[in-house]
Coordinates of C-alpha atoms and ligand atoms in Angstrom, one line a residue:
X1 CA 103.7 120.9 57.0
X2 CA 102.5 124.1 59.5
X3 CA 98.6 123.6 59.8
X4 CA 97.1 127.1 60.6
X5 CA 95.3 127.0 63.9
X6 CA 92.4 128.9 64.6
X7 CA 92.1 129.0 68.1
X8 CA 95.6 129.9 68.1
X9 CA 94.8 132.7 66.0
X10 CA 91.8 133.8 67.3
X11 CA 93.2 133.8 70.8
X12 CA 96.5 136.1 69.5
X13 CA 93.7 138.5 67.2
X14 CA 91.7 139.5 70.7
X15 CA 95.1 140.5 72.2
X16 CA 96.0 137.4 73.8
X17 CA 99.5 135.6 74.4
X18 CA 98.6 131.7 73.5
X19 CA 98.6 129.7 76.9
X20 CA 101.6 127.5 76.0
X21 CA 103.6 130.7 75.3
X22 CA 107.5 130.3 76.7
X23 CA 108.0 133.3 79.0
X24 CA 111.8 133.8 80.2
X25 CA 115.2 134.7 79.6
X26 CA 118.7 134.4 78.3
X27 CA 122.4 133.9 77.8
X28 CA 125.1 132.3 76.7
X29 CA 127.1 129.7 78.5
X30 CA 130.5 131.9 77.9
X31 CA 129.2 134.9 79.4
X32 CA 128.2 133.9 82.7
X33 CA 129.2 130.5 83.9
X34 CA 132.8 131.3 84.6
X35 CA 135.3 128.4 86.0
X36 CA 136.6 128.6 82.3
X37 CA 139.0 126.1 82.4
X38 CA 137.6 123.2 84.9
X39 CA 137.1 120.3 84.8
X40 CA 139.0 119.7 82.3
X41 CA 137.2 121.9 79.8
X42 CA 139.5 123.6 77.0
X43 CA 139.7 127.0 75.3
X44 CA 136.6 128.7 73.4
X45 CA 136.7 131.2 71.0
X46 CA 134.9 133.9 72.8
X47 CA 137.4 133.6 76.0
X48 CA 140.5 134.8 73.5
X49 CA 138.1 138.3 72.8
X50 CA 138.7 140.1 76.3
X51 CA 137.4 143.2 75.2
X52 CA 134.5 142.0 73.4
X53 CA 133.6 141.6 70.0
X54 CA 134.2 145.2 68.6
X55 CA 138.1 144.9 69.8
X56 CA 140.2 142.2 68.1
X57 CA 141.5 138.5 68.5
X58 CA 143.9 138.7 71.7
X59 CA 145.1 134.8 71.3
X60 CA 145.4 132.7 74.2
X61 CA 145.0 134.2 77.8
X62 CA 148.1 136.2 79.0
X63 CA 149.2 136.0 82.4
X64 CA 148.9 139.1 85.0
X65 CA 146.2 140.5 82.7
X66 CA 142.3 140.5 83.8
X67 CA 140.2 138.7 82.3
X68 CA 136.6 139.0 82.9
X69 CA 134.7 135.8 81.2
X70 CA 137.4 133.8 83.4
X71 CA 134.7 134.0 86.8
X72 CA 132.4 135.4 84.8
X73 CA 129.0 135.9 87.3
X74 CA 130.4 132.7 88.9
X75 CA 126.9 131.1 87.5
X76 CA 128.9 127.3 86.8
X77 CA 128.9 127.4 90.9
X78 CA 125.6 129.5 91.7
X79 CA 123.1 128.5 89.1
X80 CA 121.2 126.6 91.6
X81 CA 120.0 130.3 93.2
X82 CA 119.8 132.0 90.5
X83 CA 117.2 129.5 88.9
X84 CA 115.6 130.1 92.2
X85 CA 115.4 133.4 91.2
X86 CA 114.4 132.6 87.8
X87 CA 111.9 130.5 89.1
X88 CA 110.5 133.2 91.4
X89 CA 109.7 135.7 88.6
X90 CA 107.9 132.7 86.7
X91 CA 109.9 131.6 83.8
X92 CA 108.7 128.7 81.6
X93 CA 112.0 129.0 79.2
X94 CA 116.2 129.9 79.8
X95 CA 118.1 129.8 77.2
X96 CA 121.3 129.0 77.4
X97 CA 124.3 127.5 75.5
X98 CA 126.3 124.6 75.4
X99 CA 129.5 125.5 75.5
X100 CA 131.2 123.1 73.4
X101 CA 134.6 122.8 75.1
X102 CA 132.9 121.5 78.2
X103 CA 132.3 118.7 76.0
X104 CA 135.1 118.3 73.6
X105 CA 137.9 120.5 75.0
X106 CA 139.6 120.6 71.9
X107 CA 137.1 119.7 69.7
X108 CA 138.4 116.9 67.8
X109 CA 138.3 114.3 70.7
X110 CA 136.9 111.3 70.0
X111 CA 135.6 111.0 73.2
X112 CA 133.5 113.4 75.2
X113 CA 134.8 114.8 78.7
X114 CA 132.1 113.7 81.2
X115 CA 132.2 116.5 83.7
X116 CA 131.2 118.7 81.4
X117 CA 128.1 116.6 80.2
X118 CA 127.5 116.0 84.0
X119 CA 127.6 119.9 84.8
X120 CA 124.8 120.1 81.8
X121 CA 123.0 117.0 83.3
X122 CA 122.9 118.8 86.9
X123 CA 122.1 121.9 85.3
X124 CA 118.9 120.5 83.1
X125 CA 118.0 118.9 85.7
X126 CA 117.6 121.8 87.8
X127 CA 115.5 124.0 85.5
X128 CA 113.1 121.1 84.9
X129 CA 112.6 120.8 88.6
X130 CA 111.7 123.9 88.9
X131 CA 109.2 123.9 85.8
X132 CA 111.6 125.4 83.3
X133 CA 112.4 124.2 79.6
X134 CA 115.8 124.6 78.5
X135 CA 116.2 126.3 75.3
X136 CA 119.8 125.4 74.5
X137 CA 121.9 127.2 71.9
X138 CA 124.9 124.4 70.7
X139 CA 127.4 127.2 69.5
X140 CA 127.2 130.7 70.9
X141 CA 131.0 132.6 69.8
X142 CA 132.0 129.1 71.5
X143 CA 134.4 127.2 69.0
X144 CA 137.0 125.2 70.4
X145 CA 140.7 127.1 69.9
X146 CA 141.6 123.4 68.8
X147 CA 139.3 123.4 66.0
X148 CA 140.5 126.6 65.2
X149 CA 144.3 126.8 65.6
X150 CA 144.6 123.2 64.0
X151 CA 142.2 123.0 61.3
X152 CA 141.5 126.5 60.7
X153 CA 138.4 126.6 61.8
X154 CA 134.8 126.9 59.5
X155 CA 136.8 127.6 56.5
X156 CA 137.8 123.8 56.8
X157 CA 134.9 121.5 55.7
X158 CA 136.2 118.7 58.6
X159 CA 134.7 120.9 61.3
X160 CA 131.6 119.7 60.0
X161 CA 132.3 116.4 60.7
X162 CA 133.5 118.2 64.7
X163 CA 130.4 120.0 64.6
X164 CA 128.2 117.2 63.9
X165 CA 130.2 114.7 66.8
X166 CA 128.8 117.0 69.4
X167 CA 125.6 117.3 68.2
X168 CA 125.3 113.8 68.3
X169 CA 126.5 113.2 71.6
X170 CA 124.5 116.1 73.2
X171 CA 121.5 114.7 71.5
X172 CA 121.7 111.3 72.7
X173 CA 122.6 111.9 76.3
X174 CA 120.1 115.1 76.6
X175 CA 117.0 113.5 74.4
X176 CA 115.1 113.5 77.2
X177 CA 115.3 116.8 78.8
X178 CA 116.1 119.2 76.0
X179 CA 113.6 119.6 73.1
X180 CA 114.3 123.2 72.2
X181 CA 117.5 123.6 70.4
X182 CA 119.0 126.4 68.1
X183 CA 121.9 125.5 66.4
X184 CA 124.2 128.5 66.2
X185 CA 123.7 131.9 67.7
X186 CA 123.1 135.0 65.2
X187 CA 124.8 133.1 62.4
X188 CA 124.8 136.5 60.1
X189 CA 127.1 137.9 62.2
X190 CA 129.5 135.7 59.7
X191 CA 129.1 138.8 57.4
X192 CA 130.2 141.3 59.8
X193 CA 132.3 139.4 62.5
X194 CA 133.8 136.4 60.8
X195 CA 136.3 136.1 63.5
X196 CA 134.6 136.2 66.8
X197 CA 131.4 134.3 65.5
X198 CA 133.2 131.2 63.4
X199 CA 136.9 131.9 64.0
X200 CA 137.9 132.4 60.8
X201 CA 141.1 134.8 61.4
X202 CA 142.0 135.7 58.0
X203 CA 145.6 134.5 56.9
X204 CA 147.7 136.9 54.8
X205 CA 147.4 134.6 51.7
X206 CA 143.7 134.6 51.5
X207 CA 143.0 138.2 49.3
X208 CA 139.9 137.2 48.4
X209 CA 137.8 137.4 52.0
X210 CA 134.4 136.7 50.5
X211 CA 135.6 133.8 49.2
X212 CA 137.0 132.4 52.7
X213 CA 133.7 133.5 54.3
X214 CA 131.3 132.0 51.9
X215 CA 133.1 128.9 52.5
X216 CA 133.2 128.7 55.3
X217 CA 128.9 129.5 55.8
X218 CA 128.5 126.9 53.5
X219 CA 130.2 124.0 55.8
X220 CA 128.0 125.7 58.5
X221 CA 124.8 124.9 56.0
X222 CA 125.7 121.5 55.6
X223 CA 126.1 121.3 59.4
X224 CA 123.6 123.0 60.3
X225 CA 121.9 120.6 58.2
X226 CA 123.0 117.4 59.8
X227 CA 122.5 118.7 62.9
X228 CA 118.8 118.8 61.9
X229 CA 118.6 115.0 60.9
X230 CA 120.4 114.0 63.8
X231 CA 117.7 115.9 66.0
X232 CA 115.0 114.4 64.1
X233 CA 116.6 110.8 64.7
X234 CA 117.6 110.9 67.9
X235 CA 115.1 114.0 69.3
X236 CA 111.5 113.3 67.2
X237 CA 109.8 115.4 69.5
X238 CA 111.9 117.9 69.9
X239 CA 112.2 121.5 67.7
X240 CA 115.2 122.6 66.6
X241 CA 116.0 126.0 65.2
X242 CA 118.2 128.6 63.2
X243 CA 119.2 131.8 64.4
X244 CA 119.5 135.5 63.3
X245 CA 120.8 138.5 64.5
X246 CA 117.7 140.8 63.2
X247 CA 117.9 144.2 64.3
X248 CA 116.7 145.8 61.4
X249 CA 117.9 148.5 58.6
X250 CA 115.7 151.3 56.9
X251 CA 116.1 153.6 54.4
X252 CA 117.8 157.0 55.7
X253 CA 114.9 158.7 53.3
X254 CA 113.2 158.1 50.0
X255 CA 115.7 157.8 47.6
X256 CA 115.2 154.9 45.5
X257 CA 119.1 154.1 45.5
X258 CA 118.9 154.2 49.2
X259 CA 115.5 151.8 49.1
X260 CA 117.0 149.0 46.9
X261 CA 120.6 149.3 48.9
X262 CA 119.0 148.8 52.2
X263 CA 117.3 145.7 50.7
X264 CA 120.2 144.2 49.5
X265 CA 121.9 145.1 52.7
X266 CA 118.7 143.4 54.7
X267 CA 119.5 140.5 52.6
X268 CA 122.8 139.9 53.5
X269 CA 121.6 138.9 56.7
X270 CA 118.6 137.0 55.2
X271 CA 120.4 134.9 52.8
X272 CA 121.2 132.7 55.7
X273 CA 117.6 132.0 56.8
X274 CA 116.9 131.8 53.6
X275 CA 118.9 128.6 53.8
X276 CA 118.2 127.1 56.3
X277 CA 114.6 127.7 56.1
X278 CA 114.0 127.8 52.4
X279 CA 116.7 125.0 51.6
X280 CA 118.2 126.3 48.7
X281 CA 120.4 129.3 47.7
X282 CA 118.5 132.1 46.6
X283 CA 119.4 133.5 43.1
X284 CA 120.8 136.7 44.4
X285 CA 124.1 135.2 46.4
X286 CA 125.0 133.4 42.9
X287 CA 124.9 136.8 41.8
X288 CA 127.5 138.2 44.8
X289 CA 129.7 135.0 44.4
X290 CA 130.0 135.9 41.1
X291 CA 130.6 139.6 41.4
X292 CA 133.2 138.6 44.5
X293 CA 135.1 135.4 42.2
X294 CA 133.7 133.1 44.8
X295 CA 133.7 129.6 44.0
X296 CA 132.2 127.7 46.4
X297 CA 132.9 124.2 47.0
X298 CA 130.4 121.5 47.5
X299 CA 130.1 118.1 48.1
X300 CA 127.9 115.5 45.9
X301 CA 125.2 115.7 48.4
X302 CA 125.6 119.2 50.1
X303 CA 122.4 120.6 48.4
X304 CA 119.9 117.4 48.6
X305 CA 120.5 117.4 52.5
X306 CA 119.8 121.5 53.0
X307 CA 117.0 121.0 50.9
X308 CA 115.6 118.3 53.5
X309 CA 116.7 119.3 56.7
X310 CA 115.5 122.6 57.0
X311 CA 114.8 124.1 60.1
X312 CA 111.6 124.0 62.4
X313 CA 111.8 127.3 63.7
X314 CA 113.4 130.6 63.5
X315 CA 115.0 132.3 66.9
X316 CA 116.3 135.7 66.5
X317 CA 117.6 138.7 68.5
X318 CA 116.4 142.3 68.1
X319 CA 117.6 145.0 70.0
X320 CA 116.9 148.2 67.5
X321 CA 117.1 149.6 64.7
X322 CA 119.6 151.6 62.4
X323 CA 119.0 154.0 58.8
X324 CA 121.1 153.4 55.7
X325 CA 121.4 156.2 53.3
X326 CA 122.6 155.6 49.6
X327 CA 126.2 155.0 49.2
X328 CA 126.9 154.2 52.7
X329 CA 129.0 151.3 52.9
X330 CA 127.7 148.2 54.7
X331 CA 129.5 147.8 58.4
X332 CA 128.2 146.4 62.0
X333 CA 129.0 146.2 65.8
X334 CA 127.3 143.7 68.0
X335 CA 124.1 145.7 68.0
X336 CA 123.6 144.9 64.0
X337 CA 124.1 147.2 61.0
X338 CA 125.3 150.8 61.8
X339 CA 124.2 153.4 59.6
X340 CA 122.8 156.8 60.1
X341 CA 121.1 158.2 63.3
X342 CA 117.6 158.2 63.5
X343 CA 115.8 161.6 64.6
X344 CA 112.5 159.6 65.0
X345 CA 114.2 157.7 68.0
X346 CA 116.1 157.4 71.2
X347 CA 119.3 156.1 72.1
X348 CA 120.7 153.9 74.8
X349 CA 124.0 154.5 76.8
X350 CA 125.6 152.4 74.7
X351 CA 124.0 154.2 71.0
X352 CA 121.7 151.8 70.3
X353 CA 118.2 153.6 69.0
X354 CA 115.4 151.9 70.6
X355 CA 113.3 150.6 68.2
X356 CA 109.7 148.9 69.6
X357 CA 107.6 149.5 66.4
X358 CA 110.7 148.1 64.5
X359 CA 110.2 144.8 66.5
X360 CA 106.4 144.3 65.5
X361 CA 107.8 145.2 61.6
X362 CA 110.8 143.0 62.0
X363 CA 108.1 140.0 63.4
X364 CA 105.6 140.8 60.2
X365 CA 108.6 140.5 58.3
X366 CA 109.9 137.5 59.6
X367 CA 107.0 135.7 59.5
X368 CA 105.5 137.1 56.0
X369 CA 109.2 135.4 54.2
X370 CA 109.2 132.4 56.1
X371 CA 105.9 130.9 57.6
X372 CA 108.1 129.1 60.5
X373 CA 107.4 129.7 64.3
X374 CA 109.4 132.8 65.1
X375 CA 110.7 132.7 68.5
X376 CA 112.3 136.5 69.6
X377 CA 114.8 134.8 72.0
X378 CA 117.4 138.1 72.7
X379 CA 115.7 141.5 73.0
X380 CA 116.8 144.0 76.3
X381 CA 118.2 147.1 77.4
X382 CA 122.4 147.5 78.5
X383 CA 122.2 150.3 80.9
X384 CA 124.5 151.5 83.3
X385 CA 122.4 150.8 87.0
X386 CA 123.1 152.8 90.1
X387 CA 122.9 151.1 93.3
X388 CA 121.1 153.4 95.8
X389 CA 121.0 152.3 99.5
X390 CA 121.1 148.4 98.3
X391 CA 118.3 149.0 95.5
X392 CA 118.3 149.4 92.2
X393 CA 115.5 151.8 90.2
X394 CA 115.6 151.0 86.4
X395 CA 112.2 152.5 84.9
X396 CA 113.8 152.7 81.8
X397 CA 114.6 149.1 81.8
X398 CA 110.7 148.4 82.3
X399 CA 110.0 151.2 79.6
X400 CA 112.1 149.4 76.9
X401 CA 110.5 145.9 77.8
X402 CA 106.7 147.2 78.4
X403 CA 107.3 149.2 74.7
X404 CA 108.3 146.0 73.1
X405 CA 105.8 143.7 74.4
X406 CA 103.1 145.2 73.9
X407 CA 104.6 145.6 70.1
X408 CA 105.0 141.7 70.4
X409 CA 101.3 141.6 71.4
X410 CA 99.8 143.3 68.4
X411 CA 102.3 141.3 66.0
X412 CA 100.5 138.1 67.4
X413 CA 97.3 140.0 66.7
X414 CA 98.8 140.8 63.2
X415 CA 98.7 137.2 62.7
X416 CA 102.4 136.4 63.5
X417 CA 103.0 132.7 65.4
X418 CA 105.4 133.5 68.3
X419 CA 106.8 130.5 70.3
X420 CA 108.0 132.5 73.0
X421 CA 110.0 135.6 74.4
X422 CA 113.1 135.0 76.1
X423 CA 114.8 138.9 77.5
X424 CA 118.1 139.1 76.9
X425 CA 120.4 139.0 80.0
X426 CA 117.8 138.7 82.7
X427 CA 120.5 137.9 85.3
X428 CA 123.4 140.8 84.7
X429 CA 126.5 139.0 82.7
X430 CA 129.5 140.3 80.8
X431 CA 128.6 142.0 77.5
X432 CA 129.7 140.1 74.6
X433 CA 130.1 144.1 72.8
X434 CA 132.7 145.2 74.6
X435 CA 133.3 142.6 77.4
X436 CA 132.3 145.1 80.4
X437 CA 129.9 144.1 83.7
X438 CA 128.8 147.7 83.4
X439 CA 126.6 147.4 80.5
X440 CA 123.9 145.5 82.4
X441 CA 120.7 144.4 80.7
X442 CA 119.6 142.1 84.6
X443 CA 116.1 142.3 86.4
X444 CA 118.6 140.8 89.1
X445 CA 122.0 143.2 89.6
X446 CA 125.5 141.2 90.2
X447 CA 128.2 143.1 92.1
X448 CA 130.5 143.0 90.4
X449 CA 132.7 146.1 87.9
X450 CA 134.3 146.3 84.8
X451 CA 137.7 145.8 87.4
X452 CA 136.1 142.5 88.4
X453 CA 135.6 143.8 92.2
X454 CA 132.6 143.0 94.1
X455 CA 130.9 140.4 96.1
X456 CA 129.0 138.7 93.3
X457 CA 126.1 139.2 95.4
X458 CA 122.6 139.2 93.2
X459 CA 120.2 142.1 94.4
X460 CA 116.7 142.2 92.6
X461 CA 116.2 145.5 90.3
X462 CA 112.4 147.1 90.5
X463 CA 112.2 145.8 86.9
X464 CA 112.3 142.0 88.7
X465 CA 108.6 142.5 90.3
X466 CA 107.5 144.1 87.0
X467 CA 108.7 140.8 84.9
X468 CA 107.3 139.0 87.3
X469 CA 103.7 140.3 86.6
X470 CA 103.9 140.2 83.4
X471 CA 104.4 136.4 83.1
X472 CA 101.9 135.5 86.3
X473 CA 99.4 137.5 84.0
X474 CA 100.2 136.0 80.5
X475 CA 100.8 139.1 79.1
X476 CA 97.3 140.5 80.0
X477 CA 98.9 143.6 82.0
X478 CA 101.5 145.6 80.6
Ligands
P53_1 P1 126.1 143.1 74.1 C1 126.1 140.8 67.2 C2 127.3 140.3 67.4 C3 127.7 139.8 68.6 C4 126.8 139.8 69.7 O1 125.2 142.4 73.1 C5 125.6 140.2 69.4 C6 125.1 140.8 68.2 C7 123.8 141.4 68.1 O2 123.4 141.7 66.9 O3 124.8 140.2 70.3 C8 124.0 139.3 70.9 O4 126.5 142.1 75.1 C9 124.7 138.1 71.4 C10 124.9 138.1 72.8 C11 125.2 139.5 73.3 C12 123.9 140.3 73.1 O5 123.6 140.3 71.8 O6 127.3 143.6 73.3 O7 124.1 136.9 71.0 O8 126.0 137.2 73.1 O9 125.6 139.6 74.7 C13 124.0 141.8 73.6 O10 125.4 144.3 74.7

């Protein structure tokens, strides 16, 4: 049971960031780590989507065509400076993942591949020298092809039982340096990328998609479930949390149809917190399964255990906000739902509208449905940097993070309970979108272009100093 804390409050209600809050950054183990075949490590799901997320399935790496996750930022060989770097502008958390086939290259291996647990070992060990939790994500778009190819991936209920093998071997030999986990990135994105964020892959016999999808979330319950207990077990002092992709939706204007469609459309993302934090299905997806001929299957068991193991906290990105006007129908990119411009606001390179007020509503929000720690743990700006006589100016960068901080300040002083902040990307890394280098969301710049020239070398961006102040000062100048 949550126990409300005072000081805590009181602390957050005079415009304070609590002392123990988890300043930092992060990514994803696919995106920058590179070498993404040694050491006997096998072949993820996000490695077969060369041109990122909003392009399709390519299948296994062709030969003579570039690929730019391959090297990636080359951080598998140079993480040791870039914590340094990390270190420098005072982070307390990096998220990162795990990504699973450095562990289980094909993912139904009884037995782990020790490299890749070693590379984790060396790389945990690292951050905590240098005063820097690990927030670890266990599947970020990171599904072994071998899980996938053979088994069909989440719509097969086995991959629990995959899943869950991991878990417990990542638990055990990590209990005592990891005690932040989350257990799959933006796990909505099922609704609006089934492919890229659980393999699925649709097969020409299966006409009834919602069917295959619903499925296939409900294994991913029941795992993420087990993967709870385990961490409990094995972890009791660690925290272990859910995730949502939570940019957010309004209504286009006042129409009531538009109102109540832009709820249900909110909930389509909700429904899966609403899982794993509530532990149960909420009325209204009975309702779609039936509209949709769904009929889920479920073990003896299933329900009992997501009613138990729910999870500790909630992690979610937010990058901005979109409109949805009545009749619209319901589609996404990376970014979240895309609807209809918004006059009221201003638009990245890449046509995101940037949203801070929509972060404070989206925390109120959060944290009025749920009561659970809500830890913001992606939120940043893609922009295309110039380098100018080996420096790089990005005041816009500092505009987009000093707008939503200080938004993140008054939702603590609203009375929300924030964990943490971690900036998306704070080290430039290949966009999961569209699989470019040029959409850079860094304080620290990588040479390196959508072609894959460059040295690699890191160069600090202005916005580096300004992050840096930030967390020396708690929060107190922004
Ligand atoms: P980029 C949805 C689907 C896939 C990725 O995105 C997503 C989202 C966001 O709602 O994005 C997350 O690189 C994701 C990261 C990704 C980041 O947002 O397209 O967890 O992997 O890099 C930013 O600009």
């Amino acid at each position: 049971m949550m126990k409300f804390d005072n000081e805590r409050f009181n602390r957050g209600y005079q415009g304070h960031f609590p002392e123990d809050f988890l300043w930092g950054g992060a990514v994803a183990a696919n995106q920058c780590e590179g070498s993404w075949l040694a050491e006997g490590k096998g072949l993820d799901l996000a490695s077969c989507f060369p041109d990122g997320i909003h392009h399709q399935y390519r299948g296994h790496p062709q030969p003579g065509r570039y690929y730019a996750l391959e090297n990636a930022i080359d951080f598998y060989r140079r993480y040791k400076s870039d914590i340094q770097l990390f270190r420098e502008m005072g982070f307390k958390v990096f998220r990162t993942s795990i990504n699973w086939t450095r562990i289980f290259p094909q993912g139904d291996e009884q037995q782990p591949n020790e490299a890749g647990l070693q590379f984790y070992d060396d790389l945990f060990d690292e951050l905590l020298k240098n005063g820097i939790q690990p927030l670890i994500t266990l599947s970020h778009y990171e599904t072994p092809m071998g899980l996938v190819e053979k088994y069909g991936s989440w719509r097969n209920r086995k991959l629990i039982e995959f899943y869950t093998r991991y878990c417990e071997v990542v638990f055990t030999r990590y209990r005592e340096k990891v005690k932040l986990w989350i257990t799959f990135n933006e796990i909505n994105n099922m609704r609006r990328n089934p492919d890229y964020v659980a393999g699925i892959l649709f097969r020409e016999d299966e006409t009834n998609r919602a069917q295959v999808v619903y499925q296939a979330n409900h294994h991913m319950f029941v795992a993420n479930a087990k993967a709870v207990q385990l961490c409990r077990e094995i972890i009791p002092d660690a925290k272990i949390g859910c995730m949502l992709a939570s940019s957010n939706v309004y209504p286009n204007n006042c129409d009531p149809v538009a109102v109540f469609e832009t709820q249900d459309l909110r909930r389509r993302s909700l429904y899966f917190a609403d899982v794993m934090l509530r532990g149960y299905y909420p009325g209204y997806i009975y309702r779609q399964w039936h509209d949709n001929h769904c009929h889920i299957e479920m073990a003896e068991g299933d329900l009992p255990l997501i009613k138990q193991y729910t999870n500790d906290f909630l992690a979610f990105s937010y990058y901005k906000t979109t409109t949805h006007e009545a009749g619209q129908p319901f589609f996404g990119d990376t970014g979240g739902d895309i609807g209809t411009p918004n006059p009221w606001l201003k638009t990245s390179d890449w046509g995101w509208q940037i949203d801070p007020l929509g972060f404070r509503y989206t925390l109120n929000e959060l944290w009025d449905r749920y009561q659970v720690p809500l830890f913001p743990v992606e939120n940043g700006l893609g922009a295309a940097d110039k380098v100018e006589d080996g420096k790089i100016h990005d005041p816009y960068r500092v505009d987009y993070l000093r707008a939503h901080l200080q938004c993140l300040k008054e939702a603590i002083r609203d009375g929300v309970e924030v964990m943490g902040y971690a900036y998306w990307g704070p080290i430039d890394i290949v966009s999961a979108g569209t699989g470019e280098m040029k959409k850079r969301y860094g304080f620290i710049y990588v040479d390196k272009d959508n072609a894959g020239q460059g040295t690699l070398q890191r160069i600090k961006k202005d916005s580096f100093e300004w992050y840096r102040r930030v967390i020396a000062t708690n929060g107190a100048e922004l």
